[in-house]
Tab-separated table of C-alpha atoms in Angstrom:
chain	number	residue	atom	x	y	z
A	1	UNK	CA	125.403	97.051	74.180
A	2	UNK	CA	121.704	98.732	73.730
A	3	UNK	CA	121.070	100.337	77.620
A	4	UNK	CA	124.803	101.684	77.332
A	5	UNK	CA	124.343	103.139	73.610
A	6	UNK	CA	121.212	105.216	75.410
A	7	UNK	CA	123.287	106.766	78.201
A	8	UNK	CA	123.999	110.080	76.520
A	9	UNK	CA	128.021	110.355	78.345
A	10	UNK	CA	128.300	106.374	76.595
A	11	UNK	CA	130.127	107.726	73.503
A	12	UNK	CA	132.730	109.431	74.866
A	13	UNK	CA	133.994	107.017	77.670
A	14	UNK	CA	136.740	104.663	78.253
A	15	UNK	CA	135.795	101.615	79.404
A	16	UNK	CA	136.054	103.083	83.181
A	17	UNK	CA	133.733	105.172	82.431
A	18	UNK	CA	131.361	102.318	80.880
A	19	UNK	CA	131.465	100.219	83.520
A	20	UNK	CA	130.004	103.446	85.729
A	21	UNK	CA	127.924	104.355	83.985
A	22	UNK	CA	126.741	100.320	83.848
A	23	UNK	CA	126.630	100.423	87.448
A	24	UNK	CA	124.338	103.417	87.865
A	25	UNK	CA	121.689	101.565	85.130
A	26	UNK	CA	121.924	98.619	87.279
A	27	UNK	CA	121.275	100.466	90.088
A	28	UNK	CA	117.966	102.619	88.160
A	29	UNK	CA	116.946	99.393	87.141
A	30	UNK	CA	116.642	97.611	90.785
A	31	UNK	CA	114.962	100.665	92.013
A	32	UNK	CA	112.255	101.000	89.075
A	33	UNK	CA	111.991	96.905	89.563
A	34	UNK	CA	111.259	98.197	93.197
A	35	UNK	CA	108.702	100.489	92.385
A	36	UNK	CA	106.981	98.494	90.031
A	37	UNK	CA	106.856	95.630	93.266
A	38	UNK	CA	105.149	97.919	95.476
A	39	UNK	CA	102.615	98.586	92.530
A	40	UNK	CA	102.009	94.582	92.602
A	41	UNK	CA	101.046	94.156	96.006
A	42	UNK	CA	98.298	93.629	95.536
A	43	UNK	CA	98.210	89.791	93.858
A	44	UNK	CA	94.268	90.061	92.847
A	45	UNK	CA	94.876	93.044	90.931
A	46	UNK	CA	97.099	90.892	88.236
A	47	UNK	CA	94.829	87.733	87.921
A	48	UNK	CA	95.694	85.993	91.788
A	49	UNK	CA	94.228	86.212	94.861
A	50	UNK	CA	96.432	84.260	97.359
A	51	UNK	CA	98.706	84.088	99.937
A	52	UNK	CA	101.431	82.490	97.846
A	53	UNK	CA	101.425	85.418	95.166
A	54	UNK	CA	101.780	87.410	97.965
A	55	UNK	CA	104.733	85.944	99.736
A	56	UNK	CA	106.323	85.772	96.378
A	57	UNK	CA	106.358	89.608	95.734
A	58	UNK	CA	107.430	90.365	99.174
A	59	UNK	CA	110.287	88.034	98.736
A	60	UNK	CA	111.303	89.245	95.456
A	61	UNK	CA	110.930	93.108	97.329
A	62	UNK	CA	113.662	91.670	100.079
A	63	UNK	CA	116.157	90.642	96.804
A	64	UNK	CA	115.507	93.232	95.327
A	65	UNK	CA	116.343	95.948	98.547
A	66	UNK	CA	119.519	93.731	99.441
A	67	UNK	CA	120.478	93.587	95.889
A	68	UNK	CA	120.362	97.892	95.648
A	69	UNK	CA	122.524	97.195	98.794
A	70	UNK	CA	125.201	95.087	97.083
A	71	UNK	CA	124.611	97.616	94.202
A	72	UNK	CA	124.973	100.941	96.372
A	73	UNK	CA	128.696	98.960	97.917
A	74	UNK	CA	130.013	98.177	94.374
A	75	UNK	CA	129.676	102.050	93.866
A	76	UNK	CA	131.879	102.461	96.599
A	77	UNK	CA	134.042	99.924	95.536
A	78	UNK	CA	134.516	101.179	92.162
A	79	UNK	CA	135.487	104.568	93.115
A	80	UNK	CA	138.019	103.042	95.421
A	81	UNK	CA	139.113	100.695	92.370
A	82	UNK	CA	138.311	97.386	93.538
A	83	UNK	CA	136.996	96.015	90.478
A	84	UNK	CA	137.083	91.829	92.216
A	85	UNK	CA	134.865	93.464	95.464
A	86	UNK	CA	133.036	94.881	92.649
A	87	UNK	CA	132.339	92.019	90.484
A	88	UNK	CA	131.676	90.152	93.866
A	89	UNK	CA	128.517	92.457	95.056
A	90	UNK	CA	127.329	92.807	91.309
A	91	UNK	CA	126.996	88.850	91.149
A	92	UNK	CA	125.797	89.306	94.786
A	93	UNK	CA	123.007	91.133	93.490
A	94	UNK	CA	122.541	89.073	90.039
A	95	UNK	CA	121.445	86.287	92.374
A	96	UNK	CA	118.394	88.045	93.520
A	97	UNK	CA	116.772	88.377	90.595
A	98	UNK	CA	117.022	84.931	89.902
A	99	UNK	CA	115.370	84.375	93.546
A	100	UNK	CA	112.745	85.930	92.758
A	101	UNK	CA	112.343	84.296	89.741
A	102	UNK	CA	112.167	81.049	91.194
A	103	UNK	CA	110.448	81.609	94.005
A	104	UNK	CA	107.245	81.598	91.240
A	105	UNK	CA	108.010	78.372	89.762
A	106	UNK	CA	106.896	76.717	93.686
A	107	UNK	CA	103.820	76.241	92.148
A	108	UNK	CA	102.872	74.701	89.439
A	109	UNK	CA	101.070	76.755	86.873
A	110	UNK	CA	101.873	80.268	88.174
A	111	UNK	CA	103.777	82.839	85.975
A	112	UNK	CA	105.515	85.066	87.204
A	113	UNK	CA	104.789	88.835	86.649
A	114	UNK	CA	108.795	89.544	87.104
A	115	UNK	CA	109.898	87.590	84.482
A	116	UNK	CA	111.106	90.279	81.873
A	117	UNK	CA	112.352	92.258	85.066
A	118	UNK	CA	114.477	89.764	86.600
A	119	UNK	CA	115.760	88.352	82.989
A	120	UNK	CA	116.762	92.120	82.133
A	121	UNK	CA	118.247	92.705	85.575
A	122	UNK	CA	120.507	90.053	84.992
A	123	UNK	CA	121.695	91.215	81.828
A	124	UNK	CA	122.001	94.639	83.089
A	125	UNK	CA	124.341	92.930	85.739
A	126	UNK	CA	126.584	90.699	83.974
A	127	UNK	CA	127.001	93.260	81.686
A	128	UNK	CA	128.402	95.035	84.190
A	129	UNK	CA	130.722	92.330	85.199
A	130	UNK	CA	131.865	91.555	81.969
A	131	UNK	CA	132.987	95.423	81.608
A	132	UNK	CA	134.607	95.582	84.913
A	133	UNK	CA	136.755	92.567	84.416
A	134	UNK	CA	138.429	94.349	81.507
A	135	UNK	CA	139.625	96.975	84.181
A	136	UNK	CA	141.453	93.858	86.696
C-alpha cells in the first residue's frame, strides 16, 4: 500500500489505474535492482572474495534481466486488457527474486546482499497480481 500511496497519481486512480501504477513500480524496482547488482560486481567490495559470490551476483543479474523482460511483456498484455497474461508474466518475474535469493543459500554461512531488494520486489509483484485479479 505504501508504494502505491507514494505515487502521485494513485489518489485519483481506479482499479485499472492502480494496476498500471503497480506494474510501473515493479519495472522501476527491477531496473533499480539491475543497477544495484552492477555495483555489486566486485564481491570483495562487500566482504567476500570468492567465485561463489561472483556467480551468485551473475545469476541475480540474469534473473532480474529476465524479470524485466517479463514485466515489459506484462505491460503490453495490460494494454490489451489481457489480465490473465499479465498475472502469469508478473508471477514469472517474481520467481526471479526467489531464485536470486536461494542461490546465495547454497553455501552455508554466506549472507545475501540482495535479501531486502528481493523481498521488496516479491511484495511489489504480489501487489500487482492482487490488483490485477480484481480486473479479471
